[in-house]
Coordinates of C-alpha atoms and ligand atoms in Angstrom, one line a residue:
X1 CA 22.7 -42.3 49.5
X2 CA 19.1 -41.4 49.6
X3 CA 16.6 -42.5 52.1
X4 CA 18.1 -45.0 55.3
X5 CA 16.1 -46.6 57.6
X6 CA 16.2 -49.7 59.4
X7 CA 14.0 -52.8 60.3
X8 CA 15.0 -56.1 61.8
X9 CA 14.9 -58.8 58.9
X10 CA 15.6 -58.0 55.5
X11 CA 14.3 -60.4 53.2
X12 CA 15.4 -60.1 49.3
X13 CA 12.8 -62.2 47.4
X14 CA 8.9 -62.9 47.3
X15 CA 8.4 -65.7 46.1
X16 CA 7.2 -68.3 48.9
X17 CA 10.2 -68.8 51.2
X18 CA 10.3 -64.8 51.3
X19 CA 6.5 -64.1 51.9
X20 CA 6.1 -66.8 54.4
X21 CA 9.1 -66.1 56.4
X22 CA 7.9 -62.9 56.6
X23 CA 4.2 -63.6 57.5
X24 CA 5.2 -66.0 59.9
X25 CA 7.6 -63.4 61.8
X26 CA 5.0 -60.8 61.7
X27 CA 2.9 -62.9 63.6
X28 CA 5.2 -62.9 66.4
X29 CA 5.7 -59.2 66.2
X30 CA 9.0 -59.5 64.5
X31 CA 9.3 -56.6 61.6
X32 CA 10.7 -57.5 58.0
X33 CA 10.8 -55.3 54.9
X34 CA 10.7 -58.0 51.9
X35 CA 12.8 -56.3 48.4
X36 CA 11.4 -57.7 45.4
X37 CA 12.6 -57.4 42.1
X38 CA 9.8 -58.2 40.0
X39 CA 6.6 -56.4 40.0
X40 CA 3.7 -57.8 41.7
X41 CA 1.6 -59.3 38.6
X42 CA 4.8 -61.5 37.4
X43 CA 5.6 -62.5 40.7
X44 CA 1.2 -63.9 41.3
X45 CA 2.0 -65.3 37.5
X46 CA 4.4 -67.5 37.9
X47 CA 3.0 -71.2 37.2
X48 CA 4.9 -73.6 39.3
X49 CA 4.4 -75.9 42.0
X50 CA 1.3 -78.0 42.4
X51 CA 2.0 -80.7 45.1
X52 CA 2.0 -79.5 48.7
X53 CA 3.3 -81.8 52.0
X54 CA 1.4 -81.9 54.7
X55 CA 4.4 -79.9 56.6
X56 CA 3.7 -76.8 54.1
X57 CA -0.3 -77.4 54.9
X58 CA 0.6 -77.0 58.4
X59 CA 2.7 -74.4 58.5
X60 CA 0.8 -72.5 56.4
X61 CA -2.2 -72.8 58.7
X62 CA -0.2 -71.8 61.5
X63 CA 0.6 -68.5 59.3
X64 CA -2.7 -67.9 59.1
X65 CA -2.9 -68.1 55.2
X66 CA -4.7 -71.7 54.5
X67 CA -8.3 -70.7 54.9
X68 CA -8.6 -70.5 50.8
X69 CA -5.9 -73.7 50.7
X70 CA -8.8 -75.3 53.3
X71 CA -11.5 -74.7 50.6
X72 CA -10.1 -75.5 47.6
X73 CA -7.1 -77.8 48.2
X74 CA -7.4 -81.3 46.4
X75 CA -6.2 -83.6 48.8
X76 CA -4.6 -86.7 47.8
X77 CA -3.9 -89.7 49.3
X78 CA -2.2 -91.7 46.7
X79 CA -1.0 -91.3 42.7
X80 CA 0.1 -93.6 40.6
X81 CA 2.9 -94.5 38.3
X82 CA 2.5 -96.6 35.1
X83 CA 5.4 -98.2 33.5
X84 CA 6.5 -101.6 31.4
X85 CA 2.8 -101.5 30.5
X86 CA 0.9 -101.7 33.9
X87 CA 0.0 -98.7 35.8
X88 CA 0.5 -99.3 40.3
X89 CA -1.0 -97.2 42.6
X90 CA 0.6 -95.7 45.3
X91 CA -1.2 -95.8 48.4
X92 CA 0.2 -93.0 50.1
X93 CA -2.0 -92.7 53.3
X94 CA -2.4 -97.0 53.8
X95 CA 1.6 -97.0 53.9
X96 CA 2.6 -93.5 56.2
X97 CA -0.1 -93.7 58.3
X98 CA -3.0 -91.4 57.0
X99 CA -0.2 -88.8 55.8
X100 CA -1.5 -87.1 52.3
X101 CA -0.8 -84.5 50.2
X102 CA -2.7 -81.7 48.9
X103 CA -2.9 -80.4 45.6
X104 CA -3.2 -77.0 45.4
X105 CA -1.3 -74.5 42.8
X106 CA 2.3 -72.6 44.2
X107 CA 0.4 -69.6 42.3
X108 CA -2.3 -69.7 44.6
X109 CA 0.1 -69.9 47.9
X110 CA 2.0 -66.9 46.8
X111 CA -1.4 -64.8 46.1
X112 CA -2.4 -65.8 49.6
X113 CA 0.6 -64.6 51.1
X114 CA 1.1 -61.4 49.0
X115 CA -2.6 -60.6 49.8
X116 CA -1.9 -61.0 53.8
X117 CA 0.9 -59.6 54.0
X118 CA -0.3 -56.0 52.5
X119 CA -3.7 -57.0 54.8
X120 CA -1.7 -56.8 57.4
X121 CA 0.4 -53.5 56.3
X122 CA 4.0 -55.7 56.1
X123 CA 6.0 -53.9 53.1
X124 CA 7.0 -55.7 50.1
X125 CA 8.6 -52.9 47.9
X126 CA 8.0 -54.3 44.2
X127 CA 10.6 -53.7 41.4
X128 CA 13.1 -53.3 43.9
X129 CA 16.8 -52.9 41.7
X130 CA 20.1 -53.6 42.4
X131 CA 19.6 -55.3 45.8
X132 CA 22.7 -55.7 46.8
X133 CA 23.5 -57.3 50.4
X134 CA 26.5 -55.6 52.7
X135 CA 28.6 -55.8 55.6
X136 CA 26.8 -59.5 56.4
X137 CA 30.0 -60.9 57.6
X138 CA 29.3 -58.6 61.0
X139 CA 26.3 -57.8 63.3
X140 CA 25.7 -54.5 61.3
X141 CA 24.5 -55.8 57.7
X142 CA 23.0 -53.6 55.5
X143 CA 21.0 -54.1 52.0
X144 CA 20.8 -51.0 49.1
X145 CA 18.7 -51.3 46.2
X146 CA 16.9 -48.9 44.4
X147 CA 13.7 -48.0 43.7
X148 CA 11.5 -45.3 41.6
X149 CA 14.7 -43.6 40.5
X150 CA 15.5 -43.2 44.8
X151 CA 18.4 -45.0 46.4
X152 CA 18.1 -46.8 49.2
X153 CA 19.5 -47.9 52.5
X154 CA 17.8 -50.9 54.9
X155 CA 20.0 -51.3 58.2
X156 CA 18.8 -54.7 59.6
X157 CA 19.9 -57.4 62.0
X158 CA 19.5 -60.2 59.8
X159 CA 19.2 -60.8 55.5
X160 CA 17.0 -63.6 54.4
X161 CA 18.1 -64.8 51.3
X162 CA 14.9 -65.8 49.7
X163 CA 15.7 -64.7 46.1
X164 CA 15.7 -68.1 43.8
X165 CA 18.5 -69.8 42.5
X166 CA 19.2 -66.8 40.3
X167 CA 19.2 -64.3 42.9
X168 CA 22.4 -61.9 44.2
X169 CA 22.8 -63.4 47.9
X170 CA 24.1 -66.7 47.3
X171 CA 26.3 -64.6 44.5
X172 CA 27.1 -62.1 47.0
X173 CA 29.3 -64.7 49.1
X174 CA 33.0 -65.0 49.0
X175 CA 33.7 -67.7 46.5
X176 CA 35.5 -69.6 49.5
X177 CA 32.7 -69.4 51.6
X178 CA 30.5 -71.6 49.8
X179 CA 30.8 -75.2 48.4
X180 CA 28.2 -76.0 45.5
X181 CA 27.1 -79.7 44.3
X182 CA 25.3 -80.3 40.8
X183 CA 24.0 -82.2 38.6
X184 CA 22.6 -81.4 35.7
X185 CA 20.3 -83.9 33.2
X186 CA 20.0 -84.5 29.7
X187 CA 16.5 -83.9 29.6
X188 CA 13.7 -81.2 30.5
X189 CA 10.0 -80.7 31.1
X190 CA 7.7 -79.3 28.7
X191 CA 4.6 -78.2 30.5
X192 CA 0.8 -77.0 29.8
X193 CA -1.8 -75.5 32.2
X194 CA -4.6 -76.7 30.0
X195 CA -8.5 -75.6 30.4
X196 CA -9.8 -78.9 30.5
X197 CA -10.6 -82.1 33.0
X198 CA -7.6 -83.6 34.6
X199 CA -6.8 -87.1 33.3
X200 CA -7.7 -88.9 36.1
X201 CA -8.5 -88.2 40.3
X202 CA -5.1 -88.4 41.3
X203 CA -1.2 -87.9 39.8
X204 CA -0.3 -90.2 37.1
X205 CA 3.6 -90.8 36.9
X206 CA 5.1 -92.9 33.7
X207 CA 7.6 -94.2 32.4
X208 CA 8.0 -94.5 28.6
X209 CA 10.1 -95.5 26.0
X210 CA 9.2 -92.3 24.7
X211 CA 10.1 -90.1 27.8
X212 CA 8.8 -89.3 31.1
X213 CA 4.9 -87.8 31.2
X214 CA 2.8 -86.8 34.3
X215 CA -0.6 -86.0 34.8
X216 CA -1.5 -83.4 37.3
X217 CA -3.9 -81.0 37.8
X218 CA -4.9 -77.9 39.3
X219 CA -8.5 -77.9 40.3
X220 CA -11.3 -80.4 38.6
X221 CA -11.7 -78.1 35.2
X222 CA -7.8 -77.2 35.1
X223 CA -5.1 -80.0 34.3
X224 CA -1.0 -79.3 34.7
X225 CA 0.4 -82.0 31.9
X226 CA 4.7 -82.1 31.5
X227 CA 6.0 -84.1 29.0
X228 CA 10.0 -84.6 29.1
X229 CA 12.0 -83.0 26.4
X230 CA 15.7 -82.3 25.1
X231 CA 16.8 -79.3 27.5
X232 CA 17.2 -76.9 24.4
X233 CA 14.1 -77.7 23.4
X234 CA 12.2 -75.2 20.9
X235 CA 8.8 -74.6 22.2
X236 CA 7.8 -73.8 18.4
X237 CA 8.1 -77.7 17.3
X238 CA 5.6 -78.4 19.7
X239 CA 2.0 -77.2 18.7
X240 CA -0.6 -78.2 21.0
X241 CA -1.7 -81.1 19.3
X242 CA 1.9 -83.0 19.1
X243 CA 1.7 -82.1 23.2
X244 CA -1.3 -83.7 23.4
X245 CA -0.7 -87.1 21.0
X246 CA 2.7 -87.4 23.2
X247 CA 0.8 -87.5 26.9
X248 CA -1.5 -89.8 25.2
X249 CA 1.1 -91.9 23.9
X250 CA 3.4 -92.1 27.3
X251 CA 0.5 -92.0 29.5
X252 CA -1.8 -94.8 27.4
X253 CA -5.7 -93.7 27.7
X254 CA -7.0 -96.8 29.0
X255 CA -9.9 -97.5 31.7
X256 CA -9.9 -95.7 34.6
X257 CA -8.5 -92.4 32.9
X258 CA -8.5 -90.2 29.4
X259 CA -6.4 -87.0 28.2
X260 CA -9.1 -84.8 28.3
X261 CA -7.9 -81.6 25.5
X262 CA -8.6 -78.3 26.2
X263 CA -7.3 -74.9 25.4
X264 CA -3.8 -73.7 26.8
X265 CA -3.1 -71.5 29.0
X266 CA 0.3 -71.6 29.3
X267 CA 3.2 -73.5 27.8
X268 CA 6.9 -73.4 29.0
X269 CA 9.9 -75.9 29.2
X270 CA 11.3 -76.3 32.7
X271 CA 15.0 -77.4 33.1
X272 CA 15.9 -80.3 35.6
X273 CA 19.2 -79.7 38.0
X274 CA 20.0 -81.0 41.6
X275 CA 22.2 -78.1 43.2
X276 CA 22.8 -77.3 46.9
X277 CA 25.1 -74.9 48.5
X278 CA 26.7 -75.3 51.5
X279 CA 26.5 -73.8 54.1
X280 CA 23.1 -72.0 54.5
X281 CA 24.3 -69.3 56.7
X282 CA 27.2 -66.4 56.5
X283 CA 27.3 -64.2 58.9
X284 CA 24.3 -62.7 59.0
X285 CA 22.9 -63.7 55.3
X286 CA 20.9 -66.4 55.5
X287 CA 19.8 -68.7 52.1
X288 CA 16.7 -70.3 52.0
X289 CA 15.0 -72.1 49.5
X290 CA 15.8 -71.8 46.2
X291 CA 18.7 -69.3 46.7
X292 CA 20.5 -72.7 48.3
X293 CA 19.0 -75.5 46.2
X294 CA 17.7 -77.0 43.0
X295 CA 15.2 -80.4 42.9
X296 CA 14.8 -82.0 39.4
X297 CA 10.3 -81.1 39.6
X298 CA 9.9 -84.8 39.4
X299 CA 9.4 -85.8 43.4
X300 CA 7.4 -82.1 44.0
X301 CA 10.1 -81.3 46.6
X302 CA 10.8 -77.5 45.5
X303 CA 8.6 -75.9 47.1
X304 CA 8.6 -78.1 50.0
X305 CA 12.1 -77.6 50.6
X306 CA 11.8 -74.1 50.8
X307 CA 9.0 -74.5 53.4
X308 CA 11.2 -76.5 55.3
X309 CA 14.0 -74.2 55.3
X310 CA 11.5 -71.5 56.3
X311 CA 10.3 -73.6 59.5
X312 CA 13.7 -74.2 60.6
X313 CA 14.8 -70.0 59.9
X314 CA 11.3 -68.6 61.6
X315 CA 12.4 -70.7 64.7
X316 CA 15.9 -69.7 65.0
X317 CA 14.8 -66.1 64.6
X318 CA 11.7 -66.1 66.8
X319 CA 14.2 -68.0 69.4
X320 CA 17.0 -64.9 68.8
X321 CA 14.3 -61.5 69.7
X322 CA 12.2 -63.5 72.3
X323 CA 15.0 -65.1 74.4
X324 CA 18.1 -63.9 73.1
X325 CA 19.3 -67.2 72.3
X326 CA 21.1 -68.0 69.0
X327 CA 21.6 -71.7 68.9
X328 CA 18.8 -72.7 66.5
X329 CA 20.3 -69.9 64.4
X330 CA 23.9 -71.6 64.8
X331 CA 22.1 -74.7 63.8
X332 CA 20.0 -73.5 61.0
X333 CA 22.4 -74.5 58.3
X334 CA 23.1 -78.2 59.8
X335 CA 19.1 -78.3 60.1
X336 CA 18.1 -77.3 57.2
X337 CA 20.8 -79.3 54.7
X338 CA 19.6 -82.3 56.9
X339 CA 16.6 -82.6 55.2
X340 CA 17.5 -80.8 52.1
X341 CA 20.0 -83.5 51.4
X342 CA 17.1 -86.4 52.1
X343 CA 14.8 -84.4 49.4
X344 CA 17.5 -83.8 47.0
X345 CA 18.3 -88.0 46.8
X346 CA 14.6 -89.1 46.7
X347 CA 14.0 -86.4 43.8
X348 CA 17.3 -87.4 41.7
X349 CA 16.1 -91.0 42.4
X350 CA 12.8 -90.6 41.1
X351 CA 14.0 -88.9 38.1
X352 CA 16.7 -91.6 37.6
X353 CA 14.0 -94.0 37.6
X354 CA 11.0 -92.5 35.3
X355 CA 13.1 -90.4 32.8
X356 CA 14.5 -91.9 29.6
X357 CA 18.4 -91.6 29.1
X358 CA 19.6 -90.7 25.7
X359 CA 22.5 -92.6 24.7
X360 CA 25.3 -90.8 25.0
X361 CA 28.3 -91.1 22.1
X362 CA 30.0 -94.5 22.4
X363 CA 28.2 -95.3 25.7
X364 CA 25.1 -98.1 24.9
X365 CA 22.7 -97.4 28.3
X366 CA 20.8 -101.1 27.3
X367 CA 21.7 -102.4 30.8
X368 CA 20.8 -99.0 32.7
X369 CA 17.0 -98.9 30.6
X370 CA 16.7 -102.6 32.1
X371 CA 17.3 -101.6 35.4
X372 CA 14.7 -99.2 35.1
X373 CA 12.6 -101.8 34.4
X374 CA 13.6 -103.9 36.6
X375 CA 13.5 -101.6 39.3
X376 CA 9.9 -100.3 38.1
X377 CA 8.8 -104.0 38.3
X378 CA 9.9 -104.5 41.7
X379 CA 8.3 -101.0 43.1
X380 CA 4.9 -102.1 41.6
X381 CA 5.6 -105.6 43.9
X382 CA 7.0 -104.9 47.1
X383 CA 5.3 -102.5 49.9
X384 CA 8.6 -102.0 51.1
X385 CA 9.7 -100.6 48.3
X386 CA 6.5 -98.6 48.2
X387 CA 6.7 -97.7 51.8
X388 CA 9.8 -95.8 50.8
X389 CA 8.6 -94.1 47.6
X390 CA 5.1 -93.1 50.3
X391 CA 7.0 -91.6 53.2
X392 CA 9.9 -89.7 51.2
X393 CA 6.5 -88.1 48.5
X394 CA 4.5 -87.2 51.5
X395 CA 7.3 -85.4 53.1
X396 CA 9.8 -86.7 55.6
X397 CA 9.7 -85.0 59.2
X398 CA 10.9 -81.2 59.8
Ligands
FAS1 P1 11.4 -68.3 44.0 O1 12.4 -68.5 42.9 O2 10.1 -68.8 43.9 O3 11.4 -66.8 44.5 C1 12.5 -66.0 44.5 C2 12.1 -64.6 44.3 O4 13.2 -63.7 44.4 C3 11.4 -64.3 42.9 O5 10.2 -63.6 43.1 C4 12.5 -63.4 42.2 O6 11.9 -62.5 41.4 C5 13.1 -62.7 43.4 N1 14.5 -62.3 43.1 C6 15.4 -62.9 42.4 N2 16.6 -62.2 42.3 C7 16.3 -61.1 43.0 C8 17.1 -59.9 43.3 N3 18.4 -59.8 42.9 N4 16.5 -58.9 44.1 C9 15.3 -59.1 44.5 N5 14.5 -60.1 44.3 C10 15.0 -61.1 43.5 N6 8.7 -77.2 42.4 C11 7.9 -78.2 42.6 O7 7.8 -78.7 43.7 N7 7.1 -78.7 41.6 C12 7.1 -78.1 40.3 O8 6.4 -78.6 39.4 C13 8.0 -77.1 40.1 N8 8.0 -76.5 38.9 C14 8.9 -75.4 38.7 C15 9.0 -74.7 37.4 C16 9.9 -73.7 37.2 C17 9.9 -73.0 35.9 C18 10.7 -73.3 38.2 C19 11.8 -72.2 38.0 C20 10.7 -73.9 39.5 C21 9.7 -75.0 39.7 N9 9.6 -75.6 40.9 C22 8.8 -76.6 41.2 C23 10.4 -75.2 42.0 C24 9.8 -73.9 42.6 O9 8.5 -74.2 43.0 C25 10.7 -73.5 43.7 O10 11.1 -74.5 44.6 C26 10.0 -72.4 44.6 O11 9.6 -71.4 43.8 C27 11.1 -72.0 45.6 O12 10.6 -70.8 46.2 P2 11.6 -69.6 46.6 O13 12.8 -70.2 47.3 O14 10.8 -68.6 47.3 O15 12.2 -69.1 45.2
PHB2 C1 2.5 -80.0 39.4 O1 1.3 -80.3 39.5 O2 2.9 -79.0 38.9 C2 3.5 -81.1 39.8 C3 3.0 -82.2 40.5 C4 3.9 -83.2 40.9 C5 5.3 -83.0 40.5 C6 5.7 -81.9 39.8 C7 4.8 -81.0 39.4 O3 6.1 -84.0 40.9

């Protein structure tokens, strides 16, 4: 084994759940050491997330990052959905209270983080290889990985799995140790990040007989369009123009807002899965975020989620060096799946609802499409039913 060395949090994964956990136990003196495997340009690249909850606006603030998210965060306080021919607003802050949401791009969180955590001289080793996590069943874990042709050994007290739902820690556990819950749908997202106006101030959500479309956006000149697909979808059967005609179709350019078409800058098909794995903590090892669950995009809970789980970690730990207490770190799992569990319905519900079903062989789904509608109908009638749809978008309490 080459180089050993030690630090007190190892955290595999920099994508948000990694960079903030890390910011946020910096500020409070606590060291990490973050192992990524990608290099530093893919992991800024990455075109995600758009919709931030006011929890993540907070807690980002309190890391310290938020001062760009301040200035050029689009705050929202309602979006709309548009179905059975009507469009309804959603007025988010009249039914929570004054809670909102601001728009503001994942891509832009993560460059924030990256850029103050090498301000403040934390280590993020890029193209990090083979992480692999060990001996997290006791107190003395350790991770290896290797890097620049060196191997590598990181003593720590604790592993953050932050590494995505495709990353080794969640693999690393004992089959036994984990129970997983999925569901996976017959349908995907195509998006665009398009150089051109959004469609309209705020989100447009709709229903079509068609498929699902939204309208989002990124900043007033760049717009974030999805249109839903087949899950094997190939990207070549969709030139730009067919991508366009289709938003225009589900969406319906009427009054009030128009597809504005622009050049791409990137197109990619995003697949839709609910997945959690239980528990959150072994041992040592740690999951958070993505690394211990999947939202279907349609509800903007991903990111979210993984702030949450972040909150709920950072406390446990701070709690653990500063008063040698461990029972928010016994509770972190319980916590943590609390509110994951809360996400994960209101995201599979909203995707229930706006997403057309194919018909599956020898199954006719004309009574499930008419409780769509039906149940469209009745959300564009009933502030109750909008109340609920408000409080679970703008994000329910840590
Ligand atoms: P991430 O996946 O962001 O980060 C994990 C990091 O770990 C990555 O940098 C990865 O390179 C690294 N890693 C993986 N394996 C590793 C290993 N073995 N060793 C070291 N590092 C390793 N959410 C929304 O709310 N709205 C959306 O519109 C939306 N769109 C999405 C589109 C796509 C294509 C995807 C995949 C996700 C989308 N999400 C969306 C969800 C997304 O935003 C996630 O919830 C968010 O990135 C979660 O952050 P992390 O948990 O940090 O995981
Ligand atoms: C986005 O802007 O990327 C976005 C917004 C809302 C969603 C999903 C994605 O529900």
């Amino acid at each position: 084994m080459g180089k050993s060395r030690r630090t007190q949090v190892c955290i595999v994964g920099s994508g948000p759940a990694g960079l903030l956990l890390s910011q946020l136990l910096h500020r409070q003196g606590i060291e990490s050491v973050i192992l990524e495997r990608r290099d530093r340009a893919y992991v800024e690249g990455r075109i995600r997330a758009g919709v931030l909850e006011q929890g993540t606006v907070d807690l980002l603030r309190e890391a310290g990052v938020a001062d760009r998210l301040d200035r050029e965060g689009l705050v929202h306080d309602g979006f709309e959905i548009a179905g059975n021919g009507r469009r309804h607003r959603i007025a988010l802050d009249e039914l929570t209270n004054g809670k909102v949401v601001t728009v503001y791009g994942q891509t832009e969180v993560t460059k924030d983080l990256i850029a103050a955590r090498l301000a403040a001289g934390g280590e993020i080793v890029f193209e990090a290889a083979d992480v692999t996590p060990n001996a997290f069943d006791g107190s003395k874990p350790f991770v290896t990985y290797s890097h620049q042709g060196q191997e590598h050994r990181l003593d720590c007290d604790f592993i953050a799995g932050c590494d995505g739902f495709h990353g080794v820690c969640r693999q690393s556990l004992p089959q036994n140790a984990i129970r997983t819950f999925e569901r996976t749908y017959p349908f995907a997202w195509l998006g665009i990040l398009a150089k051109a106006a959004p469609a309209a101030d705020e989100l447009i959500y709709a229903h079509h007989d068609r498929g699902f479309a939204l309208c989002s956006m990124r900043s007033e000149s760049i717009s974030r369009h999805y249109v839903q697909c087949s899950p094997n979808e190939d990207l070549s059967k969709w030139p730009d123009a067919r991508i366009w005609d289709e938003l225009r179709h589900r969406i319906g350019d009427t009054d009030g807002h128009h597809i504005n078409e622009g050049p791409l800058l990137d197109k990619s098909i995003t697949p839709m899965r609910s997945f959690v794995a239980e528990p959150m903590r072994h041992g040592s090892l740690f999951l958070a975020g993505d690394a211990a669950h999947i939202v279907p995009p349609t509800g903007a809970k991903g990111l979210n989620l993984a702030v949450s789980d972040i909150y709920y970690l950072y406390r446990a730990l701070v709690q653990f060096y500063k008063q040698s207490m461990s029972d928010l770190l016994d509770r972190y799992s319980d916590q943590a799946l609390a509110r994951v569990w809360k996400a994960e319905r209101f995201s599979w519900w909203m995707t229930s609802l706006l997403h057309k079903f194919p018909n599956e062989a020898g199954y006719d789904r004309a009574f499930e499409n008419r409780m769509q509608e039906a149940e469209i109908a009745y959300l564009m009638s009933s502030r109750a039913a909008q109340t609920v749809v408000a409080e679970n978008y703008v994000g329910l309490p840590f």
